[in-house]
PDB file of C-alpha atoms in Angstrom:
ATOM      1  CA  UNK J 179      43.661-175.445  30.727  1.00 46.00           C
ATOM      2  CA  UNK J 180      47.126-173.573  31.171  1.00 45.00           C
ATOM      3  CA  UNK J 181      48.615-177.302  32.200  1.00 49.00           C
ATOM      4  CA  UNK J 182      47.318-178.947  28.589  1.00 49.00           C
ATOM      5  CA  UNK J 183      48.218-175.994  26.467  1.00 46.00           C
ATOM      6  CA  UNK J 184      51.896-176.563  28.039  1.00 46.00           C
ATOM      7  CA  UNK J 185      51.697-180.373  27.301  1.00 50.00           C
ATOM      8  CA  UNK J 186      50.982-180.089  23.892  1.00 49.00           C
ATOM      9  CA  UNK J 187      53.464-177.017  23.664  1.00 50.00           C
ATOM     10  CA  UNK J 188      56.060-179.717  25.093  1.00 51.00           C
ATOM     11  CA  UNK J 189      55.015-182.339  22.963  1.00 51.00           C
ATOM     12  CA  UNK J 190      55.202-180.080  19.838  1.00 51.00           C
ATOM     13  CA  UNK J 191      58.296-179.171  20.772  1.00 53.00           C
ATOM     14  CA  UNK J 192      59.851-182.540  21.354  1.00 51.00           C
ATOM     15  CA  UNK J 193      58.309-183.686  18.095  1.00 52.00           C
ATOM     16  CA  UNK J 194      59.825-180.789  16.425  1.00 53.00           C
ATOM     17  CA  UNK J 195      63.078-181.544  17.776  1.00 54.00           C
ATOM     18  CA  UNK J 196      63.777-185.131  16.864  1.00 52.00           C
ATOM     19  CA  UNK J 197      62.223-184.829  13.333  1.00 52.00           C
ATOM     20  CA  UNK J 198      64.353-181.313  12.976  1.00 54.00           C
ATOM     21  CA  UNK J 199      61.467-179.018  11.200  1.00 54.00           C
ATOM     22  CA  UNK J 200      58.170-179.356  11.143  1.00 57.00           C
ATOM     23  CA  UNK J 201      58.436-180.414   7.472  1.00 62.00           C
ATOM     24  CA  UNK J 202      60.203-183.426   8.495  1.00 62.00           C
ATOM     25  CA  UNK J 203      57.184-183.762  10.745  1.00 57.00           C
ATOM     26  CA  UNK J 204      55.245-183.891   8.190  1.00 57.00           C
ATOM     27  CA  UNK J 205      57.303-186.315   6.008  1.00 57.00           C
ATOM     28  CA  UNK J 206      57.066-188.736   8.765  1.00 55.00           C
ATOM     29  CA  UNK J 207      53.726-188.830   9.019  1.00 54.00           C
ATOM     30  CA  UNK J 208      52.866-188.901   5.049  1.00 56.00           C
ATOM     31  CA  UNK J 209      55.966-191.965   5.717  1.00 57.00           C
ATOM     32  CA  UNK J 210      53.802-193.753   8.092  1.00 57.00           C
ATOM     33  CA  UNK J 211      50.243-193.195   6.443  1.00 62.00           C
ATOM     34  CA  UNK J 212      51.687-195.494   3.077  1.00 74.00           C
ATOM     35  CA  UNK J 213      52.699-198.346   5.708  1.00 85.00           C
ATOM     36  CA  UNK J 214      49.470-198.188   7.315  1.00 86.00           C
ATOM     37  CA  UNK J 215      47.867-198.133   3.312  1.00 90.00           C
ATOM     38  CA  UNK J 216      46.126-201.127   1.895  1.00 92.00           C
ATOM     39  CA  UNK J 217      47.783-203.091  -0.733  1.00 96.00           C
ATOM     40  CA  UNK J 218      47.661-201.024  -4.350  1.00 96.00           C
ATOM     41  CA  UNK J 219      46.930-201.881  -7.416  1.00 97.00           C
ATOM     42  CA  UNK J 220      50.917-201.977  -8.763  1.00 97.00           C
ATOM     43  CA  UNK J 221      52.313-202.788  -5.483  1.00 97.00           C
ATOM     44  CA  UNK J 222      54.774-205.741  -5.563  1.00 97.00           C
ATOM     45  CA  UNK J 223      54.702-208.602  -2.442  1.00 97.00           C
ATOM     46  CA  UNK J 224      57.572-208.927  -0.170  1.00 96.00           C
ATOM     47  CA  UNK J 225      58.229-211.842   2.275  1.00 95.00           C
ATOM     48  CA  UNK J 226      56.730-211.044   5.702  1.00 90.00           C
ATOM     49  CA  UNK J 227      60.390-211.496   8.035  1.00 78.00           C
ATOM     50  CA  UNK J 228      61.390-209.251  11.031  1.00 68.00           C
ATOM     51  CA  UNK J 229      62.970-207.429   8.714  1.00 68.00           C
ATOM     52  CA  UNK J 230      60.910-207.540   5.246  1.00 64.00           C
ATOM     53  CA  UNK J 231      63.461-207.881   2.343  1.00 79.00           C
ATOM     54  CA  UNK J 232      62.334-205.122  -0.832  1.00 92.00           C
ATOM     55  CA  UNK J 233      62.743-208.248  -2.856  1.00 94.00           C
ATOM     56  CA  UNK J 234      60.069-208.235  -4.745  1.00 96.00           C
ATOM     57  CA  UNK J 235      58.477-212.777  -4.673  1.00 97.00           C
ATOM     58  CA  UNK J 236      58.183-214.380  -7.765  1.00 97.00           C
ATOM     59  CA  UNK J 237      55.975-216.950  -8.510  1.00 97.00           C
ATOM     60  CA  UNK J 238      58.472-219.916  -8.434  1.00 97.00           C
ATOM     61  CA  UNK J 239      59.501-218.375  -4.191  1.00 96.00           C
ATOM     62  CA  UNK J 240      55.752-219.839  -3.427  1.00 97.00           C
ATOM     63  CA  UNK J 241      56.465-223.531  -2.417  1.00 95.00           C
ATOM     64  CA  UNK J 242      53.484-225.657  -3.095  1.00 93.00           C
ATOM     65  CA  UNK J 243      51.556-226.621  -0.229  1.00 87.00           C
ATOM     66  CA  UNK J 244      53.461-223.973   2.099  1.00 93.00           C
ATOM     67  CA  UNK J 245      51.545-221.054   3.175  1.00 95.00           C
ATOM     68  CA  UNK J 246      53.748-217.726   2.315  1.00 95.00           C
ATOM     69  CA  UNK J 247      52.858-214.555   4.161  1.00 95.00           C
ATOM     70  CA  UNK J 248      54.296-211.454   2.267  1.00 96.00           C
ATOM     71  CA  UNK J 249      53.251-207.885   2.859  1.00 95.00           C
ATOM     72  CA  UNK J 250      52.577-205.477  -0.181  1.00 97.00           C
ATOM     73  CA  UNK J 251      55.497-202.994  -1.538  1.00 96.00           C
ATOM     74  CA  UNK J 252      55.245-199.849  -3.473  1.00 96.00           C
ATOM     75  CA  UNK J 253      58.361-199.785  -5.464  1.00 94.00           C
ATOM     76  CA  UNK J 254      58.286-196.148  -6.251  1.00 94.00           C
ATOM     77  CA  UNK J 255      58.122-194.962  -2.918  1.00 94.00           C
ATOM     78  CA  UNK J 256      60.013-197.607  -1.478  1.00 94.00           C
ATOM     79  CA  UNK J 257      57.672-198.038   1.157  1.00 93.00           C
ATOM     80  CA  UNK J 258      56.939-201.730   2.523  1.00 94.00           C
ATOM     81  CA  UNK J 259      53.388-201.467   3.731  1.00 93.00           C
ATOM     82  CA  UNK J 260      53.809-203.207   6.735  1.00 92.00           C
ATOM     83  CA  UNK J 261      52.564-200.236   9.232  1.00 92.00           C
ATOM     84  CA  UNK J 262      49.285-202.516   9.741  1.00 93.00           C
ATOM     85  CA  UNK J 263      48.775-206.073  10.408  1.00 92.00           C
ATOM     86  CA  UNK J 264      45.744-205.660   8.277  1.00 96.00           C
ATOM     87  CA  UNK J 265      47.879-205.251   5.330  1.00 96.00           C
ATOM     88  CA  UNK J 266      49.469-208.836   5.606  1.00 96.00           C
ATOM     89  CA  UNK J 267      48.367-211.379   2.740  1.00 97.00           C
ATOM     90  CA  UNK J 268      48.546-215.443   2.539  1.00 97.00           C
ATOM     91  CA  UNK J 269      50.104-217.032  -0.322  1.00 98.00           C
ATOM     92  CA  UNK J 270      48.987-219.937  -1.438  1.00 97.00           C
ATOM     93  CA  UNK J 271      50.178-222.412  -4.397  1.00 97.00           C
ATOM     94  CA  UNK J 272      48.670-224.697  -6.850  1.00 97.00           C
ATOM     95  CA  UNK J 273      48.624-225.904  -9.964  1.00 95.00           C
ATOM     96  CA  UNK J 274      46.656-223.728 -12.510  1.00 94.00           C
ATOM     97  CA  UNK J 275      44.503-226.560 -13.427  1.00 95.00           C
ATOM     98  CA  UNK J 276      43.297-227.355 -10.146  1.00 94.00           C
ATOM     99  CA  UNK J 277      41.726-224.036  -9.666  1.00 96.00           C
ATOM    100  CA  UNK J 278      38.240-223.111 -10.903  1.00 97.00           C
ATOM    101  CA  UNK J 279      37.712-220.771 -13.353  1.00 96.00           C
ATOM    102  CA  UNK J 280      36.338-217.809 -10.765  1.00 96.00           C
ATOM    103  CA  UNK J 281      39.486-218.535  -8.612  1.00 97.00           C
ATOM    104  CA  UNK J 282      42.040-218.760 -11.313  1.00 97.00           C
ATOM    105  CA  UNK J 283      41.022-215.362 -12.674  1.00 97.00           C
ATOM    106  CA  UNK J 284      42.507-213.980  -9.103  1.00 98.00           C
ATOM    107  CA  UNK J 285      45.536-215.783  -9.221  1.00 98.00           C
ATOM    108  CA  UNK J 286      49.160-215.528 -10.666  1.00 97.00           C
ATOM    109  CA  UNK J 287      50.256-218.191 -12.209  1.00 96.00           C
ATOM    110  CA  UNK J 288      48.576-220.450  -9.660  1.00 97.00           C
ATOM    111  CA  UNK J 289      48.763-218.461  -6.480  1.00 98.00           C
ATOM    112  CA  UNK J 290      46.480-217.095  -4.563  1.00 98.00           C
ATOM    113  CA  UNK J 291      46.366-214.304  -2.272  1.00 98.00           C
ATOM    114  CA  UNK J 292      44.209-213.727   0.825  1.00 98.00           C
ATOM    115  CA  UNK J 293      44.248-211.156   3.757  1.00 98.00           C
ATOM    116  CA  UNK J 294      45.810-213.296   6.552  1.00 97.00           C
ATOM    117  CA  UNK J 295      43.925-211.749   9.185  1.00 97.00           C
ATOM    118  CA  UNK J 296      41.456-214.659  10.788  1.00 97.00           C
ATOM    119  CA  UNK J 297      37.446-212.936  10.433  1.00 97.00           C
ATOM    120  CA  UNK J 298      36.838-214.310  13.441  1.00 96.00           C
ATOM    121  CA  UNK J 299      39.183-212.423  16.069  1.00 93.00           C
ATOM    122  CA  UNK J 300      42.012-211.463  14.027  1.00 92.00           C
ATOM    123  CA  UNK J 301      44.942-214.442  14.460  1.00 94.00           C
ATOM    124  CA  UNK J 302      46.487-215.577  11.781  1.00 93.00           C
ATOM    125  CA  UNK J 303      45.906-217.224   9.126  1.00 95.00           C
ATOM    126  CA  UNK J 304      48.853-219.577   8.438  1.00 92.00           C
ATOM    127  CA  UNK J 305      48.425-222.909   8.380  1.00 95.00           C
ATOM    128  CA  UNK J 306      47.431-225.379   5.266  1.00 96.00           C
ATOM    129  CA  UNK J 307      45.984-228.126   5.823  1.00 96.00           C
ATOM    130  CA  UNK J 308      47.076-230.437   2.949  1.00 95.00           C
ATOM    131  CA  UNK J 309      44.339-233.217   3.661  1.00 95.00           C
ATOM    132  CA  UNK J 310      41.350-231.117   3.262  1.00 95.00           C
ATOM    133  CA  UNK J 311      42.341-228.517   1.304  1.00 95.00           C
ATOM    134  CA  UNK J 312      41.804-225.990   3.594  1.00 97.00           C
ATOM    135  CA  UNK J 313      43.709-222.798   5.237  1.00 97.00           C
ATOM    136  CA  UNK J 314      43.269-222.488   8.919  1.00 96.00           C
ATOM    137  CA  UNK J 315      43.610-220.704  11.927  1.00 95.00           C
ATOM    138  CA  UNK J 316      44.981-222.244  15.337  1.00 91.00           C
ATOM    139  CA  UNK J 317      43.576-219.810  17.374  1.00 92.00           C
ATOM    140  CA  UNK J 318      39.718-220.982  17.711  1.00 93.00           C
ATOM    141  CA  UNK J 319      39.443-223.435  14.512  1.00 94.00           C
ATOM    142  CA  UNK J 320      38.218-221.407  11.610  1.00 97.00           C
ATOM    143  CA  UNK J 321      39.128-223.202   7.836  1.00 98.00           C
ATOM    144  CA  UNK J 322      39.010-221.854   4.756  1.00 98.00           C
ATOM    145  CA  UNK J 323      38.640-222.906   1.211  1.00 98.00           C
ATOM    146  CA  UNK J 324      40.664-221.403  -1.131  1.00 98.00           C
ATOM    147  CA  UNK J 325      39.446-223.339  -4.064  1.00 97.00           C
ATOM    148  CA  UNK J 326      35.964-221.593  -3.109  1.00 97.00           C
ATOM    149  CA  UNK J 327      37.088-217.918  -3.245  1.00 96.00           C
ATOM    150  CA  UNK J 328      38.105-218.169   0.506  1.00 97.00           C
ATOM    151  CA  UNK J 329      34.813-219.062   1.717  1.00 98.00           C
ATOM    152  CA  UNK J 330      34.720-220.173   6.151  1.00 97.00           C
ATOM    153  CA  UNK J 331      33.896-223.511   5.949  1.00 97.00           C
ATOM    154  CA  UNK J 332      34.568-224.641   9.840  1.00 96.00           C
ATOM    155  CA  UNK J 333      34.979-222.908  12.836  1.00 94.00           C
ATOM    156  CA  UNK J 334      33.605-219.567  14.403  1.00 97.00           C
ATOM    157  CA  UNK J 335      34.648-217.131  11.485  1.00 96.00           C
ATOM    158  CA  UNK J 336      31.217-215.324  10.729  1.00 97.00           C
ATOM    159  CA  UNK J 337      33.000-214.709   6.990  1.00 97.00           C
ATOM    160  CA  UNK J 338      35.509-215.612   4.629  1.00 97.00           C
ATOM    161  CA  UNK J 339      38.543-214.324   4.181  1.00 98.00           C
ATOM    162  CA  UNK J 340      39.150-211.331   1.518  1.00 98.00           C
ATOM    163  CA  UNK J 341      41.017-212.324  -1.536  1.00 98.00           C
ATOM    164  CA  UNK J 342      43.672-209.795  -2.884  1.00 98.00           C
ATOM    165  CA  UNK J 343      43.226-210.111  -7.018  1.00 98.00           C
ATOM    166  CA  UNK J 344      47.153-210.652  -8.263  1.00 98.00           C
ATOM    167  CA  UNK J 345      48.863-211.267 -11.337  1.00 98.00           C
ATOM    168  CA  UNK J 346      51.714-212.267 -12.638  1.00 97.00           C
ATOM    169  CA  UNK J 347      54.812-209.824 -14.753  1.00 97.00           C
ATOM    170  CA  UNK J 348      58.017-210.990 -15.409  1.00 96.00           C
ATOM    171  CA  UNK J 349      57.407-213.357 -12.817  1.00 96.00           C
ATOM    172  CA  UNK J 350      56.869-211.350 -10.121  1.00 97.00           C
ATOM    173  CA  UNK J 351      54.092-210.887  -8.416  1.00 98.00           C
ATOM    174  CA  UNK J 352      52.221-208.074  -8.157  1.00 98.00           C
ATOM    175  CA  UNK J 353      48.858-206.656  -6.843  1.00 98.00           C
ATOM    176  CA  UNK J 354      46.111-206.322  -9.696  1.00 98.00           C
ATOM    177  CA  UNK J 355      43.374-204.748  -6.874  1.00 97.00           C
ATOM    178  CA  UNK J 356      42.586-204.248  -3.550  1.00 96.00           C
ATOM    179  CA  UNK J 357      41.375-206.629  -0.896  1.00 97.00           C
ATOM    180  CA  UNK J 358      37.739-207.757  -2.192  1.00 97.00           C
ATOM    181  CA  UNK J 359      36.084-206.618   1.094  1.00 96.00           C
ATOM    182  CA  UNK J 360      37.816-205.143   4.444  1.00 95.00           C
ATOM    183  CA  UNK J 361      40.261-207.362   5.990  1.00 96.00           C
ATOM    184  CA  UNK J 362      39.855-208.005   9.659  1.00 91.00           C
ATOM    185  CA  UNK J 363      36.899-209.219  12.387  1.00 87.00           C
TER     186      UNK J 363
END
């Protein structure tokens, strides 16, 4: 017992020390907890790099036909919520008129958003196949329709993947509401 309480008097300590007061302790961790957040309604979408850029994508960065992965930003916190994998989105590009009705009324201007975590085992998502229409993962062969709300139409998914509702404002792109059920397997 005397051997944990002086662990977690050491690891206090440390902690303390590198962060400087236990405020900045606490800063930290309220820091970390709106990475690890899912997207927002408001939040803007950044490109998904090795180092994210605050830029915030407009609809004309989404190429047609080339999957986009972005990660959601909160402007007014300045916080990139990148702190889980589970927070990273597809973007996808069409034109408006080749989108039904129930998709298009998710979409920005054309593009659609999905969580690009695979239902299956969690890869990702990435890949577009042009021929069929279809968004795919690699990792085990699991396709998706986005015309059909994201619907698993091959493969050993046991679910679709969630669509993130966007919209479009001064040609950005931003996140109208939250994942439209939990992202991951």
């Amino acid at each position: 017992d005397s051997r944990r309480s002086l662990l977690k008097m050491a690891a206090l300590g440390v902690a303390a020390g590198l962060t400087g007061t236990g405020s900045s302790l606490a800063q930290a961790a309220a820091q970390a907890a709106d990475e690890s957040a899912r997207p927002q309604p408001g939040d803007h979408l950044v490109l998904d790099k090795a180092t994210p850029s605050k830029r915030p994508l407009r609809v004309e960065d989404i190429e047609p036909g080339e999957p986009t992965l972005a990660y959601p930003f909160d402007m007014e916190t300045d916080t990139i919520r990148s702190g889980s994998r589970f927070n990273k989105v597809v973007l996808l590009r069409f034109e408006e008129s080749e989108l039904p009705e129930e998709v298009a009324a998710n979409a920005a201007d054309g593009v659609l958003a999905f969580s690009s975590v695979c239902t299956h085992q969690g890869c990702d998502v990435n890949a577009w196949m042009a021929s069929d229409g279809l968004l795919a993962c690699f990792c085990h062969g699991s396709m998706f329709d986005p015309f059909d709300g994201g619907q698993v139409v091959a493969g050993p998914a046991p679910r679709g993947l969630p669509v993130l509702p966007i919209s479009e404002v001064d040609g950005e792109i931003i996140v109208a509401s939250g994942f439209s059920s939990a992202p991951g397997f």
